[in-house]
Short mmCIF file of C-alpha atoms in Angstrom, two decimals:
data_model
loop_
_atom_site.label_atom_id
_atom_site.label_comp_id
_atom_site.label_asym_id
_atom_site.label_seq_id
_atom_site.Cartn_x
_atom_site.Cartn_y
_atom_site.Cartn_z
CA MET A 1 -150.19 169.81 163.52
CA ILE A 2 -147.46 172.02 162.12
CA ASN A 3 -146.91 173.52 165.53
CA VAL A 4 -146.77 170.09 167.06
CA LEU A 5 -144.20 168.97 164.53
CA ARG A 6 -142.08 172.07 164.97
CA GLU A 7 -142.24 171.89 168.73
CA ALA A 8 -141.49 168.21 168.68
CA ALA A 9 -138.55 168.70 166.33
CA ASP A 10 -137.19 171.56 168.41
CA ASP A 11 -137.65 169.60 171.62
CA MET A 12 -135.90 166.63 170.14
CA GLN A 13 -132.99 168.64 168.85
CA GLU A 14 -132.72 170.47 172.14
CA GLN A 15 -132.75 167.21 174.05
CA SER A 16 -130.27 165.69 171.67
CA SER A 17 -127.97 168.65 172.10
CA HIS A 18 -128.19 168.22 175.85
CA GLY A 19 -127.72 164.48 175.55
CA ALA A 20 -130.79 163.66 177.55
CA GLU A 21 -133.72 161.66 176.26
CA ASP A 22 -136.86 161.32 178.28
CA PHE A 23 -139.27 158.89 176.65
CA PRO A 24 -142.64 158.41 178.28
CA GLN A 25 -143.47 155.06 179.73
CA LEU A 26 -145.30 153.22 176.93
CA THR A 27 -148.04 150.74 177.58
CA GLU A 28 -147.93 147.39 175.89
CA ASN A 29 -150.33 148.47 173.17
CA GLN A 30 -148.42 151.69 172.59
CA ALA A 31 -145.15 149.76 172.38
CA LEU A 32 -146.72 147.39 169.92
CA ARG A 33 -148.02 150.26 167.85
CA LEU A 34 -144.67 152.00 167.86
CA ALA A 35 -142.92 148.76 166.94
CA SER A 36 -145.38 148.31 164.10
CA MET A 37 -144.69 151.83 162.90
CA LEU A 38 -141.00 151.10 163.11
CA LYS A 39 -141.30 147.97 161.01
CA ASN A 40 -143.55 149.56 158.43
CA HIS A 41 -142.14 153.05 158.03
CA PHE A 42 -138.54 153.07 159.19
CA ASP A 43 -137.21 152.59 155.66
CA SER A 44 -139.30 155.47 154.30
CA THR A 45 -138.31 157.71 157.18
CA TRP A 46 -134.66 156.91 156.71
CA ARG A 47 -134.95 157.40 152.92
CA VAL A 48 -136.53 160.81 153.34
CA GLY A 49 -133.49 161.86 155.33
CA ARG A 50 -131.23 160.56 152.61
CA ARG A 51 -133.09 162.39 149.86
CA MET A 52 -133.09 165.55 151.92
CA GLY A 53 -129.33 165.46 151.73
CA LEU A 54 -128.29 163.55 154.83
CA SER A 55 -125.71 160.85 154.84
CA SER A 56 -126.65 157.29 155.63
CA ALA A 57 -125.67 157.66 159.29
CA GLU A 58 -127.34 161.07 159.53
CA ALA A 59 -130.46 159.69 157.92
CA GLU A 60 -130.52 156.90 160.50
CA GLU A 61 -130.15 159.42 163.29
CA ASN A 62 -132.84 161.54 161.67
CA ALA A 63 -135.21 158.57 161.47
CA GLN A 64 -134.57 157.67 165.11
CA GLU A 65 -135.38 161.20 166.13
CA ALA A 66 -138.57 161.14 164.09
CA PHE A 67 -139.64 157.96 165.85
CA ALA A 68 -138.75 159.48 169.22
CA VAL A 69 -141.09 162.34 168.41
CA ALA A 70 -143.73 159.84 167.41
CA ALA A 71 -143.26 158.01 170.72
CA ARG A 72 -143.98 161.21 172.63
CA LYS A 73 -146.89 162.23 170.45
CA LEU A 74 -148.35 158.77 170.02
CA GLY A 75 -151.65 159.85 171.50
CA ILE A 76 -152.30 162.49 168.87
CA ILE A 77 -151.34 160.40 165.87
CA TRP A 78 -154.42 159.14 164.13
CA GLN A 79 -154.73 155.51 163.30
CA GLY A 80 -153.68 154.99 159.69
CA ARG A 81 -151.93 158.36 159.49
CA GLU A 82 -148.67 157.26 161.06
CA ARG A 83 -146.76 157.43 157.79
CA GLU A 84 -147.71 161.02 157.07
CA PHE A 85 -146.78 162.03 160.61
CA LEU A 86 -143.40 160.27 160.52
CA LEU A 87 -142.43 161.57 157.10
CA GLY A 88 -143.52 165.06 157.97
CA VAL A 89 -141.39 165.02 161.13
CA ALA A 90 -138.49 163.46 159.24
CA VAL A 91 -138.61 166.14 156.54
CA ARG A 92 -138.66 168.90 159.13
CA LEU A 93 -135.86 167.38 161.16
CA ALA A 94 -133.76 166.79 158.09
CA SER A 95 -134.27 170.34 156.89
CA ASN A 96 -133.26 171.74 160.26
CA THR A 97 -130.30 169.40 160.52
CA ARG A 98 -129.09 170.13 157.04
CA ARG A 99 -129.46 173.86 157.56
CA ARG A 100 -127.49 173.67 160.75
CA LEU A 101 -124.78 171.43 159.43
CA SER A 102 -124.76 172.39 155.79
CA THR A 103 -121.07 172.84 155.35
CA ARG A 104 -120.15 169.76 157.33
CA MET A 105 -122.91 167.77 155.65
CA GLU A 106 -121.60 168.43 152.17
CA ARG A 107 -118.13 167.40 153.15
CA LEU A 108 -119.35 164.29 154.93
CA SER A 109 -121.73 163.47 152.15
CA ASN A 110 -118.99 163.52 149.54
CA ASN A 111 -116.73 161.38 151.68
CA GLN A 112 -119.56 159.05 152.56
CA ASN A 113 -120.63 158.67 148.95
CA GLU A 114 -117.11 157.86 147.88
CA GLN A 115 -116.83 155.37 150.70
CA GLU A 116 -120.17 153.78 149.77
CA VAL A 117 -119.24 153.61 146.10
CA ARG A 118 -116.08 151.82 147.08
CA ASP A 119 -118.08 149.51 149.35
CA ASN A 120 -120.44 148.68 146.55
CA LEU A 121 -117.78 147.92 143.99
CA PRO A 122 -117.83 144.15 144.57
CA HIS A 123 -121.57 144.08 143.84
CA ALA A 124 -123.15 143.71 140.52
CA GLU A 125 -122.88 146.39 137.91
CA GLU A 126 -126.57 147.10 138.16
CA LEU A 127 -126.23 148.07 141.77
CA VAL A 128 -123.42 150.40 140.86
CA VAL A 129 -125.55 151.99 138.20
CA ARG A 130 -128.35 152.40 140.71
CA LYS A 131 -125.97 153.89 143.16
CA GLN A 132 -124.71 156.32 140.57
CA GLN A 133 -128.26 157.25 139.73
CA ARG A 134 -128.99 157.91 143.38
CA ASP A 135 -125.92 160.11 143.51
CA VAL A 136 -127.19 162.12 140.57
CA LEU A 137 -130.62 162.31 142.20
CA ASP A 138 -129.21 163.51 145.49
CA GLN A 139 -127.01 165.99 143.67
CA ILE A 140 -130.02 167.49 141.87
CA LEU A 141 -132.20 167.46 145.00
CA GLN A 142 -129.53 169.20 147.07
CA SER A 143 -129.34 171.93 144.47
CA MET A 144 -133.08 172.57 144.79
CA SER A 145 -134.79 174.67 147.41
CA VAL A 146 -136.03 172.95 150.55
CA VAL A 147 -139.71 173.42 149.83
CA PHE A 148 -139.33 171.85 146.39
CA ARG A 149 -137.20 169.04 147.76
CA GLU A 150 -139.75 168.20 150.43
CA VAL A 151 -142.73 167.83 148.11
CA LEU A 152 -140.68 166.12 145.41
CA THR A 153 -139.26 163.59 147.85
CA LEU A 154 -142.57 162.82 149.45
CA TYR A 155 -144.44 162.60 146.15
CA GLU A 156 -141.99 161.14 143.66
CA ILE A 157 -139.96 158.87 145.89
CA GLU A 158 -142.15 157.98 148.85
CA GLY A 159 -145.38 157.94 146.87
CA LEU A 160 -147.51 160.11 149.13
CA THR A 161 -150.54 161.68 147.57
CA LEU A 162 -150.98 165.42 147.42
CA PRO A 163 -153.54 165.47 150.26
CA GLU A 164 -151.16 163.41 152.39
CA ILE A 165 -148.29 165.75 151.58
CA ALA A 166 -150.46 168.73 152.42
CA GLU A 167 -151.34 167.12 155.74
CA ALA A 168 -147.76 166.12 156.51
CA LEU A 169 -146.34 169.55 155.69
CA GLU A 170 -149.38 171.40 157.05
CA ILE A 171 -149.88 173.37 153.87
CA PRO A 172 -152.95 173.77 151.67
CA GLU A 173 -153.38 171.13 149.02
CA GLY A 174 -153.28 173.75 146.29
CA THR A 175 -149.97 174.98 147.60
CA ALA A 176 -148.64 171.44 147.63
CA THR A 177 -149.81 170.95 144.06
CA SER A 178 -148.25 174.15 142.79
CA ARG A 179 -145.06 173.42 144.66
CA LEU A 180 -144.93 169.98 143.15
CA ARG A 181 -145.46 171.29 139.63
CA ARG A 182 -142.72 173.85 139.99
CA ALA A 183 -140.47 171.29 141.66
CA ARG A 184 -140.91 168.88 138.79
CA VAL A 185 -140.12 171.56 136.23
CA ASN A 186 -137.11 172.61 138.26
CA PHE A 187 -135.95 169.02 138.58
CA CYS A 188 -136.27 168.38 134.85
CA GLU A 189 -134.36 171.55 134.02
CA LYS A 190 -131.56 170.58 136.35
CA LEU A 191 -131.55 167.06 134.98
CA GLU A 192 -131.17 168.42 131.46
CA ARG A 193 -128.23 170.43 132.61
CA VAL A 194 -126.67 167.34 134.13
CA LYS A 195 -127.23 165.45 130.89
CA LYS A 196 -125.55 168.18 128.86
CA HIS A 197 -122.70 168.35 131.34
CA ASN A 198 -122.18 164.60 131.14
CA ALA A 199 -122.32 164.76 127.36
CA ARG A 200 -119.68 167.44 127.30
CA LEU A 201 -117.54 165.36 129.63
CA ARG A 202 -117.87 162.33 127.36
CA GLU A 203 -116.99 164.41 124.32
CA GLY A 204 -113.99 165.78 126.18
CA THR A 205 -112.75 162.34 127.08
CA MET B 1 -156.68 170.29 136.06
CA LYS B 2 -154.20 167.85 134.61
CA GLN B 3 -153.63 164.82 136.82
CA LEU B 4 -150.10 164.46 138.11
CA HIS B 5 -148.41 161.08 138.15
CA PRO B 6 -145.05 160.25 139.66
CA PHE B 7 -142.18 160.07 137.20
CA ARG B 8 -141.37 156.49 138.08
CA VAL B 9 -144.95 155.50 137.28
CA ALA B 10 -145.72 157.74 134.31
CA ARG B 11 -142.26 157.72 132.73
CA PRO B 12 -140.37 154.70 134.09
CA SER B 13 -138.07 154.41 131.08
CA THR B 14 -136.90 158.01 131.18
CA LEU B 15 -133.92 159.15 133.18
CA GLU B 16 -136.00 161.04 135.70
CA GLY B 17 -138.16 157.98 136.23
CA GLN B 18 -135.09 155.79 136.72
CA LEU B 19 -133.60 158.29 139.14
CA MET B 20 -136.74 158.38 141.21
CA ALA B 21 -136.95 154.60 141.21
CA ALA B 22 -133.34 154.38 142.30
CA GLY B 23 -134.06 156.83 145.09
CA ASN B 24 -136.99 154.71 146.21
CA GLU B 25 -135.02 151.48 146.19
CA GLU B 26 -132.42 152.61 148.67
CA LEU B 27 -132.71 150.88 152.02
CA PRO B 28 -130.98 151.42 155.36
CA GLU B 29 -128.68 148.90 156.91
CA GLY B 30 -130.32 145.88 158.45
CA GLU B 31 -129.34 146.87 161.99
CA SER B 32 -130.63 150.44 161.69
CA MET B 33 -134.14 149.55 162.71
CA ASN B 34 -132.95 147.43 165.63
CA ARG B 35 -130.80 150.29 166.83
CA ALA B 36 -133.77 152.66 166.61
CA ALA B 37 -135.90 150.13 168.51
CA ARG B 38 -133.30 149.85 171.27
CA ARG B 39 -133.11 153.63 171.50
CA LEU B 40 -136.91 153.83 171.78
CA GLY B 41 -136.93 151.16 174.45
CA ILE B 42 -138.75 148.60 172.34
CA SER B 43 -137.70 145.08 173.15
CA ALA B 44 -136.82 142.52 170.52
CA SER B 45 -139.84 140.41 171.48
CA THR B 46 -142.17 143.40 171.02
CA LEU B 47 -140.57 144.17 167.68
CA ALA B 48 -141.00 140.55 166.66
CA SER B 49 -144.62 140.50 167.74
CA ALA B 50 -145.15 143.72 165.81
CA SER B 51 -144.75 141.69 162.68
CA VAL B 52 -147.92 139.85 163.68
CA VAL B 53 -149.67 143.17 164.11
CA THR B 54 -148.31 144.24 160.78
CA ALA B 55 -149.49 141.04 159.23
CA LEU B 56 -152.89 141.50 160.78
CA ALA B 57 -153.21 145.08 159.71
CA PRO B 58 -153.61 144.40 156.00
CA SER B 59 -156.16 141.71 156.70
CA ALA B 60 -158.00 144.05 159.01
CA SER B 61 -157.96 146.76 156.41
CA ALA B 62 -158.96 144.19 153.83
CA ALA B 63 -161.84 143.14 156.06
CA THR B 64 -162.81 146.77 156.49
CA ALA B 65 -162.60 147.32 152.77
CA ALA B 66 -164.59 144.15 152.17
CA SER B 67 -167.25 145.28 154.60
CA ALA B 68 -167.31 148.69 152.96
CA VAL B 69 -167.64 147.07 149.57
CA THR B 70 -170.37 144.83 150.93
CA VAL B 71 -172.24 147.79 152.38
CA LYS B 72 -171.83 149.69 149.14
CA ALA B 73 -172.91 146.69 147.11
CA THR B 74 -175.87 146.13 149.41
CA SER B 75 -176.95 149.73 149.19
CA GLY B 76 -176.47 149.55 145.44
CA MET B 77 -178.56 146.41 145.29
CA ILE B 78 -181.27 148.00 147.40
CA LEU B 79 -181.25 151.05 145.18
CA LEU B 80 -181.37 148.85 142.10
CA LEU B 81 -184.22 146.83 143.54
CA ALA B 82 -186.10 149.98 144.43
CA LYS B 83 -185.62 151.31 140.92
CA SER B 84 -186.68 147.98 139.44
CA ALA B 85 -189.74 147.88 141.68
CA LEU B 86 -190.66 151.41 140.69
CA ILE B 87 -190.23 150.64 137.01
CA GLY B 88 -192.14 147.39 137.49
CA LEU B 89 -194.96 149.22 139.21
CA CYS B 90 -195.10 151.75 136.41
CA ILE B 91 -195.11 149.03 133.75
CA GLY B 92 -197.55 146.96 135.77
CA GLY B 93 -199.83 149.94 136.15
CA VAL B 94 -199.75 150.58 132.44
CA VAL B 95 -200.40 146.90 131.72
CA VAL B 96 -203.22 146.73 134.25
CA ALA B 97 -204.74 149.92 132.92
CA THR B 98 -204.48 148.65 129.36
CA GLY B 99 -205.88 145.29 130.42
CA ALA B 100 -208.73 146.96 132.24
CA MET B 101 -209.54 149.06 129.19
CA PHE B 102 -209.37 145.95 127.02
CA VAL B 103 -211.57 143.93 129.37
CA ARG B 104 -214.00 146.80 129.61
CA SER B 105 -214.19 147.11 125.88
CA ARG B 106 -214.57 143.35 125.61
CA SER B 107 -217.23 143.29 128.26
CA ALA B 108 -219.05 145.98 126.37
CA GLU B 109 -219.00 143.74 123.35
CA THR B 110 -219.57 140.50 125.21
CA PRO B 111 -223.30 140.92 125.90
CA GLY B 112 -223.96 140.80 122.24
CA THR B 113 -221.60 138.03 121.46
CA PRO B 114 -223.79 134.96 121.91
CA ALA B 115 -226.66 136.60 120.16
CA ILE B 116 -224.46 137.89 117.40
CA ARG B 117 -222.86 134.50 117.12
CA GLN B 118 -226.21 132.92 117.00
CA VAL B 119 -227.47 135.41 114.48
CA ALA B 120 -224.31 135.13 112.43
CA LYS B 121 -224.98 131.47 111.89
CA GLY B 122 -227.42 132.58 109.31
CA PRO B 123 -231.04 131.87 108.76
CA ALA B 124 -232.02 128.56 110.19
CA SER B 125 -234.74 126.35 109.02
CA PRO B 126 -237.78 125.80 111.23
CA VAL B 127 -236.56 122.30 111.97
CA GLN B 128 -233.20 123.60 113.08
CA LEU B 129 -234.84 126.23 115.19
CA GLN B 130 -236.91 123.57 116.87
CA GLN B 131 -233.85 121.43 117.47
CA ASN B 132 -231.81 124.31 118.82
CA ALA B 133 -234.52 125.63 121.04
CA PRO B 134 -233.29 123.84 124.20
CA LYS B 135 -229.79 125.16 123.54
CA LEU B 136 -230.94 128.66 122.85
CA ALA B 137 -232.96 128.94 126.01
CA PRO B 138 -230.07 128.55 128.44
CA LEU B 139 -227.90 130.55 126.13
CA THR B 140 -230.16 133.50 126.36
CA SER B 141 -231.44 133.11 129.86
CA SER B 142 -228.40 132.04 131.77
CA SER B 143 -225.75 133.89 129.92
CA ARG B 144 -224.35 136.98 131.42
CA ASN B 145 -225.82 138.94 128.56
CA VAL B 146 -229.00 138.97 130.50
CA GLU B 147 -227.24 140.00 133.67
CA VAL B 148 -225.37 142.76 131.93
CA ALA B 149 -228.50 143.91 130.22
CA ARG B 150 -230.34 143.81 133.51
CA SER B 151 -227.68 145.84 135.24
CA HIS B 152 -227.55 148.33 132.45
CA LEU B 153 -231.27 148.70 132.31
CA SER B 154 -231.68 149.02 136.05
CA ARG B 155 -228.91 151.59 136.07
CA ALA B 156 -230.57 153.38 133.23
CA SER B 157 -233.90 153.42 135.01
CA ASN B 158 -232.22 154.88 138.07
CA ASP B 159 -229.84 157.29 136.44
CA VAL B 160 -231.20 158.33 133.13
CA GLN B 161 -233.58 161.22 133.35
CA GLY B 162 -235.83 162.43 130.61
CA PRO B 163 -238.56 161.27 128.37
CA VAL B 164 -236.74 158.14 127.27
CA ALA B 165 -236.38 156.84 130.81
CA ALA B 166 -239.91 157.73 131.58
CA GLU B 167 -241.03 155.96 128.45
CA GLU B 168 -238.99 152.91 129.38
CA ASP B 169 -240.48 152.84 132.84
CA ALA B 170 -243.93 153.16 131.42
CA ARG B 171 -243.26 150.30 129.05
CA GLY B 172 -241.81 148.23 131.85
CA ALA B 173 -244.95 148.83 133.85
CA GLU B 174 -247.05 147.72 130.94
CA LEU B 175 -245.02 144.58 130.36
CA PRO B 176 -247.00 142.13 132.52
CA LYS B 177 -250.15 143.11 130.74
CA ALA B 178 -248.90 141.96 127.32
CA PRO B 179 -250.50 138.58 126.76
CA GLY B 180 -248.00 137.43 124.19
CA LEU B 181 -245.07 137.93 126.49
CA THR B 182 -246.49 136.12 129.46
CA SER B 183 -245.58 132.84 127.84
CA VAL B 184 -242.08 134.05 127.18
CA ALA B 185 -241.57 134.91 130.83
CA SER B 186 -242.81 131.49 131.78
CA PHE B 187 -239.91 129.60 130.25
CA GLU B 188 -237.30 132.25 130.65
CA GLU B 189 -236.11 133.34 134.02
CA PRO B 190 -237.81 136.53 135.14
CA LEU B 191 -236.18 139.59 133.76
CA ASN B 192 -236.68 143.16 134.74
CA ILE B 193 -236.05 144.24 131.24
CA PRO B 194 -238.50 146.72 129.84
CA VAL B 195 -239.90 145.05 126.78
CA PRO B 196 -241.42 147.27 124.15
CA GLU B 197 -245.04 146.84 123.42
CA VAL B 198 -245.54 144.44 120.57
CA PRO B 199 -247.75 146.06 118.02
CA ASN B 200 -249.91 144.11 115.70
CA VAL B 201 -248.35 145.15 112.48
CA SER B 202 -249.44 143.66 109.22
CA GLU B 203 -246.98 142.77 106.53
CA ASN B 204 -248.46 145.25 104.10
CA SER B 205 -248.04 148.20 106.37
CA ARG B 206 -244.31 147.63 106.69
CA VAL B 207 -241.92 149.15 104.19
CA PRO B 208 -238.75 147.05 104.22
CA GLY B 209 -236.78 149.42 102.08
CA GLN B 210 -237.32 152.30 104.41
CA THR B 211 -236.41 150.14 107.41
CA ILE B 212 -233.14 148.96 105.92
CA GLU B 213 -232.20 152.44 104.82
CA SER B 214 -232.93 153.78 108.26
CA ASN B 215 -230.89 150.87 109.62
CA ALA B 216 -227.90 151.89 107.52
CA HIS B 217 -228.26 155.41 108.64
CA ARG B 218 -228.66 154.37 112.23
CA GLU B 219 -225.74 152.00 111.97
CA SER B 220 -223.42 154.82 111.03
CA GLN B 221 -224.95 156.92 113.74
CA ALA B 222 -224.59 154.11 116.25
CA LYS B 223 -220.89 153.84 115.54
CA ARG B 224 -220.55 157.37 116.72
CA ASN B 225 -222.87 156.98 119.71
CA PHE B 226 -221.97 153.58 120.96
CA SER B 227 -223.17 152.80 124.45
CA ASP B 228 -223.47 149.77 126.63
CA LEU B 229 -227.07 150.51 127.44
CA ARG B 230 -228.08 150.56 123.82
CA LEU B 231 -226.20 147.36 123.09
CA ALA B 232 -227.72 145.57 126.03
CA LYS B 233 -231.23 146.55 125.05
CA GLU B 234 -230.71 145.47 121.48
CA VAL B 235 -229.22 142.16 122.56
CA ALA B 236 -232.10 141.54 124.91
CA SER B 237 -234.59 142.30 122.14
CA LEU B 238 -232.84 140.03 119.66
CA ASP B 239 -232.66 137.26 122.26
CA ARG B 240 -236.34 137.57 122.91
CA ALA B 241 -237.10 137.50 119.19
CA ARG B 242 -234.99 134.43 118.62
CA LEU B 243 -236.47 132.72 121.63
CA LEU B 244 -239.98 133.40 120.43
CA ALA B 245 -239.05 132.12 116.99
CA SER B 246 -237.53 129.01 118.47
CA ARG B 247 -240.78 128.40 120.33
CA GLY B 248 -242.70 128.56 117.07
CA LYS B 249 -244.10 132.01 117.82
CA ALA B 250 -242.79 133.62 114.66
CA ALA B 251 -245.46 136.30 114.58
CA GLU B 252 -244.59 137.37 118.11
CA ALA B 253 -240.91 137.34 117.24
CA LEU B 254 -241.56 139.56 114.25
CA GLY B 255 -243.64 141.81 116.44
CA GLU B 256 -240.80 142.04 118.90
CA LEU B 257 -238.44 143.07 116.12
CA ASP B 258 -240.85 145.58 114.65
CA GLY B 259 -241.76 147.03 118.01
CA PHE B 260 -238.21 147.50 119.06
CA GLU B 261 -237.31 148.86 115.64
CA ARG B 262 -240.06 151.39 115.82
CA SER B 263 -239.50 152.39 119.42
CA TYR B 264 -235.72 152.37 119.73
CA GLY B 265 -234.20 151.11 116.53
CA TYR B 266 -231.34 148.63 116.17
CA MET B 267 -228.50 151.09 116.05
CA VAL B 268 -225.71 148.85 117.21
CA LEU B 269 -226.82 145.54 115.76
CA PRO B 270 -228.82 146.41 112.64
CA SER B 271 -227.34 143.61 110.54
CA GLU B 272 -228.00 141.03 113.23
CA ALA B 273 -231.53 142.29 113.60
CA THR B 274 -232.04 141.95 109.86
CA LEU B 275 -230.65 138.43 109.96
CA VAL B 276 -233.02 137.48 112.74
CA ARG B 277 -235.82 139.06 110.80
CA ILE B 278 -234.88 137.02 107.72
CA ASP B 279 -234.89 133.86 109.83
CA VAL B 280 -238.28 134.70 111.23
CA LEU B 281 -239.67 135.50 107.79
CA VAL B 282 -238.36 132.23 106.41
CA THR B 283 -239.97 130.45 109.32
CA MET B 284 -243.23 132.19 108.55
CA GLY B 285 -242.92 131.19 104.92
CA GLN B 286 -242.49 134.71 103.59
CA SER B 287 -239.49 133.86 101.50
CA SER B 288 -239.87 136.69 99.02
CA LEU B 289 -239.80 139.28 101.75
CA ALA B 290 -236.88 137.49 103.35
CA ALA B 291 -235.04 137.56 100.03
CA GLN B 292 -235.75 141.27 99.74
CA TYR B 293 -234.21 141.83 103.16
CA ALA B 294 -231.31 139.61 102.16
CA ARG B 295 -230.59 141.67 99.06
CA LYS B 296 -230.68 144.83 101.06
CA LEU B 297 -228.40 143.31 103.63
CA LEU B 298 -225.99 142.13 100.95
CA ALA B 299 -225.46 145.75 100.02
CA THR B 300 -223.78 146.25 103.37
CA SER B 301 -220.54 144.70 104.56
CA LEU B 302 -221.05 141.17 105.81
CA PRO B 303 -218.83 138.21 106.63
CA ALA B 304 -218.16 135.89 103.72
CA SER B 305 -220.13 132.98 105.19
CA GLN B 306 -223.17 135.13 105.83
CA ARG B 307 -222.87 136.73 102.45
CA ARG B 308 -222.81 133.33 100.72
CA ARG B 309 -225.94 132.15 102.45
CA LEU B 310 -227.76 135.37 101.84
CA GLU B 311 -226.79 135.30 98.18
CA GLU B 312 -228.19 131.78 97.86
CA LEU B 313 -231.36 132.91 99.57
CA ALA B 314 -231.68 135.95 97.34
CA ARG B 315 -231.09 133.87 94.19
CA THR B 316 -233.56 131.20 95.08
CA ARG B 317 -236.30 133.71 95.80
CA GLU B 318 -235.78 135.85 92.74
#
């Protein structure tokens, strides 16, 4: 499956770069299945892109590409395993995208976040707090390695189990477990650093 | 291995848990999905009907889960029933085996029960014996004591080898020739029971003390060597003696007791035999000898009712 995902992601990016999209003709049942996948898993797919460091628009583009891959590979996706397939493709696509556009992504991300913070100002204070928390989360995740970010996002945020993560990332379950443990330790260490930094800032002010 | 739980589940109040929850709560714009659908070529009607599919999916999975639970519960029930049946069979087998042993032991005792009960009533007067004669006849002839005794004796004649069996067969062959017993067979249904030859023993030649002592010795020996055959033979002998006594043939009854005592000995029912003997002696008017037997019998363990009657008899004859 890893080869399928990589080939699909490469094909999609190649087709996107050429500006040509060739979707197969879907039957009614396939269209219904794809629509069902869209309704059920679009949010998760979009969120994975966000947590992998993409902006909101990039995450939407990333999710669309993941669903385009799913539309081409609909015949090989097992019933009931659509979520693992979509999130696995989304993680791969986001990693590739972020690697390719890292410098531009950071710049856009900062501008986008500032814009979104400004957009959210009229909302309740709780939403602002949540937004600030998401900013801190994204900041910590972006400072982590990709392999840690993948398992942490899929496990902690999207709620996949370790066997599902292992299947989505095409890695052994033991590897997924060890990666997750190290990712959690790494995340907590970075979070402590953020806490100390914020405390120093408050003391300074 | 320690089980891992997501931060937002295990530690929701901590900062890491709140951060993860905040990351999970973020949603795309409302039009994002519609834009993706348009890009994938999915019409709005198909996307709308997908909600029905989505709504059906949980119910389908719920139905699948319900069927799985049903299958699991059914298999569990079948397994439980099988276990219960196995345990029930084991318990039933133990109960049946115990019941069979109990019934067998009871059946071994049963042949003697009417006679013992009859004997245990104590010495009866001649008038009572005459009155009870019609009751005693069916009791002894139609009861299954006779059948059991017959079966045991026929089995013994077939199976038992040795001088005892040969002696029994010889005595059985001599039975029709005994003139005193011809009358017994006339009012009792024909039995194939080998009846010992009734000797003509005078009262003076008998030594009651020696008989009772040998009875005590044989009683203890009989407890060790209890057998159905022995019990059946003794019961049959006692029944014959009581029947003869009830018919007014006390001398023949005493002869039956003496003959059996001399030939086989009352090993299982010595006390009952002594009681019957006391009854017969009282019927014959030999009260002093009856009292002597009663005193000897009182030395052994007896039921309270029997003991009281025997004590009265022993006192009156002293």
